[in-house]
Amino acid sequence: MPTESATASTTGLVVTLPADHPIISVTAQDKPGWIVTVTHKTLPTPQKDDDGNEVSDYIATVEWKAAPGHPGIAPNLFDTFSLAAGPLPKAPSIIMPTVQTYSDGTVVNWNETTTVGGAEPEHPAPVLTLTAAGTNSGAPTPTTAPSQAGPAPSWLPITALGVALVALLLGVANLAVARRKN
């Protein structure tokens, strides 16, 4: 996540995970100097996790907040915040609105969506495109490929989503840098 302010540091980040395609298992990256808070919400209908256990809630938001005395992310710098999650929804993509808070109290909502043929929004929401195994659209593919040795480990899609989210956040960072140069 880049700090786009020329004078204030990023001191908070909240990622909202989709309620319409709940992800029941999410692990947030622990970062020195940051406090991580995970918020759960109740599922309308219980689901089974990868181990067959019944789960009645999902992860709704993940928040990283600079700990007291930690400066956050200084102007013109960026940092990466990662999630490992699964099982992934059977959807073409998931939108993860994100709120960025600065040390001067400014709050930026990265929650705008692009319409087909429409102009790019000023604060686009991060979108993770999910593709089927074996396709290559250039987007991260958080799925498992068949294995000759037996089923793939259950942690593989979770790790892939973590990598995909890092790529997504780096994409948002690149977009912000490109806009600054224009």
GROMACS .gro file of C-alpha atoms in nm:
model
  182
    1MET     CA    1   0.000   0.000   0.000
    2PRO     CA    2   0.156   0.329  -0.102
    3THR     CA    3   0.135   0.649   0.096
    4GLU     CA    4   0.007   0.903  -0.155
    5SER     CA    5   0.023   1.200   0.080
    6ALA     CA    6   0.324   1.427   0.054
    7THR     CA    7   0.303   1.514   0.425
    8ALA     CA    8   0.125   1.235   0.616
    9SER     CA    9   0.208   0.869   0.681
   10THR     CA   10  -0.027   0.574   0.631
   11THR     CA   11  -0.123   0.459   0.980
   12GLY     CA   12  -0.413   0.225   0.909
   13LEU     CA   13  -0.548  -0.013   0.650
   14VAL     CA   14  -0.880  -0.202   0.657
   15VAL     CA   15  -0.958  -0.464   0.393
   16THR     CA   16  -1.323  -0.574   0.363
   17LEU     CA   17  -1.373  -0.926   0.236
   18PRO     CA   18  -1.684  -1.009   0.033
   19ALA     CA   19  -2.003  -1.094   0.221
   20ASP     CA   20  -2.163  -1.231  -0.096
   21HIS     CA   21  -1.876  -1.482  -0.138
   22PRO     CA   22  -1.756  -1.536   0.221
   23ILE     CA   23  -1.408  -1.670   0.284
   24ILE     CA   24  -1.419  -1.879   0.600
   25SER     CA   25  -1.048  -1.905   0.672
   26VAL     CA   26  -0.822  -1.599   0.663
   27THR     CA   27  -0.484  -1.545   0.822
   28ALA     CA   28  -0.339  -1.194   0.825
   29GLN     CA   29   0.031  -1.118   0.800
   30ASP     CA   30   0.177  -1.013   1.134
   31LYS     CA   31   0.396  -0.707   1.079
   32PRO     CA   32   0.631  -0.562   1.341
   33GLY     CA   33   0.498  -0.225   1.458
   34TRP     CA   34   0.142  -0.296   1.343
   35ILE     CA   35  -0.160  -0.427   1.534
   36VAL     CA   36  -0.372  -0.671   1.333
   37THR     CA   37  -0.744  -0.713   1.407
   38VAL     CA   38  -0.964  -0.969   1.232
   39THR     CA   39  -1.342  -0.921   1.250
   40HIS     CA   40  -1.581  -1.213   1.209
   41LYS     CA   41  -1.948  -1.210   1.102
   42THR     CA   42  -2.206  -1.488   1.122
   43LEU     CA   43  -2.279  -1.685   0.805
   44PRO     CA   44  -2.647  -1.710   0.705
   45THR     CA   45  -2.592  -2.086   0.656
   46PRO     CA   46  -2.303  -2.281   0.815
   47GLN     CA   47  -2.038  -2.412   0.574
   48LYS     CA   48  -1.770  -2.681   0.588
   49ASP     CA   49  -1.400  -2.593   0.597
   50ASP     CA   50  -1.125  -2.790   0.417
   51ASP     CA   51  -1.116  -3.037   0.706
   52GLY     CA   52  -1.493  -3.100   0.702
   53ASN     CA   53  -1.560  -2.899   1.020
   54GLU     CA   54  -1.878  -2.692   1.031
   55VAL     CA   55  -1.806  -2.318   1.033
   56SER     CA   56  -2.071  -2.063   1.133
   57ASP     CA   57  -1.880  -1.740   1.070
   58TYR     CA   58  -1.653  -1.580   0.812
   59ILE     CA   59  -1.382  -1.316   0.813
   60ALA     CA   60  -1.545  -0.981   0.729
   61THR     CA   61  -1.253  -0.740   0.771
   62VAL     CA   62  -0.883  -0.738   0.842
   63GLU     CA   63  -0.731  -0.421   0.989
   64TRP     CA   64  -0.367  -0.324   1.026
   65LYS     CA   65  -0.310  -0.022   1.252
   66ALA     CA   66   0.026   0.132   1.334
   67ALA     CA   67   0.110   0.055   1.698
   68PRO     CA   68   0.160   0.350   1.935
   69GLY     CA   69   0.503   0.499   1.865
   70HIS     CA   70   0.526   0.339   1.519
   71PRO     CA   71   0.542   0.600   1.239
   72GLY     CA   72   0.346   0.399   0.982
   73ILE     CA   73   0.440   0.419   0.614
   74ALA     CA   74   0.615   0.748   0.540
   75PRO     CA   75   0.519   0.970   0.244
   76ASN     CA   76   0.636   0.845  -0.098
   77LEU     CA   77   0.698   0.492   0.038
   78PHE     CA   78   0.493   0.172   0.034
   79ASP     CA   79   0.463  -0.152   0.224
   80THR     CA   80   0.295  -0.486   0.159
   81PHE     CA   81   0.017  -0.636   0.370
   82SER     CA   82  -0.066  -1.000   0.299
   83LEU     CA   83  -0.355  -1.236   0.362
   84ALA     CA   84  -0.367  -1.613   0.329
   85ALA     CA   85  -0.724  -1.727   0.268
   86GLY     CA   86  -0.945  -2.010   0.154
   87PRO     CA   87  -1.137  -2.190   0.039
   88LEU     CA   88  -1.181  -1.946  -0.245
   89PRO     CA   89  -1.530  -1.867  -0.372
   90LYS     CA   90  -1.655  -2.002  -0.703
   91ALA     CA   91  -1.682  -1.657  -0.858
   92PRO     CA   92  -1.502  -1.486  -1.145
   93SER     CA   93  -1.363  -1.220  -0.911
   94ILE     CA   94  -1.396  -1.073  -0.566
   95ILE     CA   95  -1.394  -0.705  -0.477
   96MET     CA   96  -1.217  -0.607  -0.156
   97PRO     CA   97  -1.291  -0.244  -0.067
   98THR     CA   98  -1.004  -0.098   0.133
   99VAL     CA   99  -0.983   0.202   0.365
  100GLN     CA  100  -0.650   0.380   0.409
  101THR     CA  101  -0.599   0.614   0.707
  102TYR     CA  102  -0.326   0.878   0.729
  103SER     CA  103  -0.151   1.030   1.031
  104ASP     CA  104  -0.324   1.365   0.969
  105GLY     CA  105  -0.669   1.201   0.998
  106THR     CA  106  -0.739   1.183   0.624
  107VAL     CA  107  -0.926   0.869   0.519
  108VAL     CA  108  -0.926   0.738   0.161
  109ASN     CA  109  -1.186   0.479   0.060
  110TRP     CA  110  -1.058   0.256  -0.220
  111ASN     CA  111  -1.411   0.136  -0.297
  112GLU     CA  112  -1.507   0.257  -0.643
  113THR     CA  113  -1.581   0.007  -0.920
  114THR     CA  114  -1.529   0.047  -1.292
  115THR     CA  115  -1.823   0.004  -1.523
  116VAL     CA  116  -1.783  -0.153  -1.865
  117GLY     CA  117  -1.670   0.123  -2.100
  118GLY     CA  118  -1.659   0.371  -1.812
  119ALA     CA  119  -1.376   0.593  -1.698
  120GLU     CA  120  -1.132   0.460  -1.442
  121PRO     CA  121  -1.242   0.572  -1.095
  122GLU     CA  122  -1.021   0.791  -0.879
  123HIS     CA  123  -1.017   0.539  -0.591
  124PRO     CA  124  -1.064   0.194  -0.747
  125ALA     CA  125  -1.147  -0.097  -0.520
  126PRO     CA  126  -0.895  -0.382  -0.533
  127VAL     CA  127  -1.032  -0.672  -0.739
  128LEU     CA  128  -0.894  -1.023  -0.728
  129THR     CA  129  -0.967  -1.211  -1.051
  130LEU     CA  130  -1.009  -1.584  -1.000
  131THR     CA  131  -0.946  -1.817  -1.294
  132ALA     CA  132  -0.980  -2.190  -1.339
  133ALA     CA  133  -0.673  -2.408  -1.313
  134GLY     CA  134  -0.485  -2.436  -1.640
  135THR     CA  135  -0.592  -2.098  -1.779
  136ASN     CA  136  -0.346  -1.817  -1.826
  137SER     CA  137  -0.501  -1.474  -1.837
  138GLY     CA  138  -0.201  -1.300  -1.687
  139ALA     CA  139  -0.388  -1.268  -1.357
  140PRO     CA  140  -0.287  -1.454  -1.043
  141THR     CA  141  -0.443  -1.802  -1.040
  142PRO     CA  142  -0.511  -1.908  -0.681
  143THR     CA  143  -0.611  -2.264  -0.764
  144THR     CA  144  -0.442  -2.602  -0.755
  145ALA     CA  145  -0.334  -2.811  -1.052
  146PRO     CA  146  -0.395  -3.187  -1.060
  147SER     CA  147  -0.108  -3.392  -0.926
  148GLN     CA  148   0.010  -3.735  -1.033
  149ALA     CA  149   0.111  -3.805  -0.673
  150GLY     CA  150  -0.239  -3.752  -0.530
  151PRO     CA  151  -0.444  -3.455  -0.418
  152ALA     CA  152  -0.276  -3.120  -0.370
  153PRO     CA  153  -0.224  -3.006  -0.010
  154SER     CA  154  -0.513  -2.799   0.131
  155TRP     CA  155  -0.278  -2.510   0.214
  156LEU     CA  156  -0.180  -2.458  -0.152
  157PRO     CA  157  -0.482  -2.244  -0.253
  158ILE     CA  158  -0.444  -2.041   0.066
  159THR     CA  159  -0.080  -1.967  -0.010
  160ALA     CA  160  -0.168  -1.881  -0.369
  161LEU     CA  161  -0.430  -1.630  -0.252
  162GLY     CA  162  -0.171  -1.469  -0.024
  163VAL     CA  163   0.061  -1.426  -0.321
  164ALA     CA  164  -0.227  -1.295  -0.532
  165LEU     CA  165  -0.322  -1.038  -0.268
  166VAL     CA  166   0.038  -0.915  -0.249
  167ALA     CA  167   0.032  -0.876  -0.629
  168LEU     CA  168  -0.299  -0.691  -0.602
  169LEU     CA  169  -0.167  -0.448  -0.344
  170LEU     CA  170   0.145  -0.391  -0.551
  171GLY     CA  171  -0.081  -0.316  -0.847
  172VAL     CA  172  -0.266  -0.053  -0.641
  173ALA     CA  173   0.073   0.090  -0.541
  174ASN     CA  174   0.183   0.109  -0.905
  175LEU     CA  175  -0.144   0.276  -1.000
  176ALA     CA  176  -0.096   0.539  -0.730
  177VAL     CA  177   0.263   0.607  -0.841
  178ALA     CA  178   0.153   0.636  -1.204
  179ARG     CA  179  -0.118   0.886  -1.110
  180ARG     CA  180   0.132   1.096  -0.916
  181LYS     CA  181   0.356   1.125  -1.221
  182ASN     CA  182   0.067   1.253  -1.437
   0.00000   0.00000   0.00000
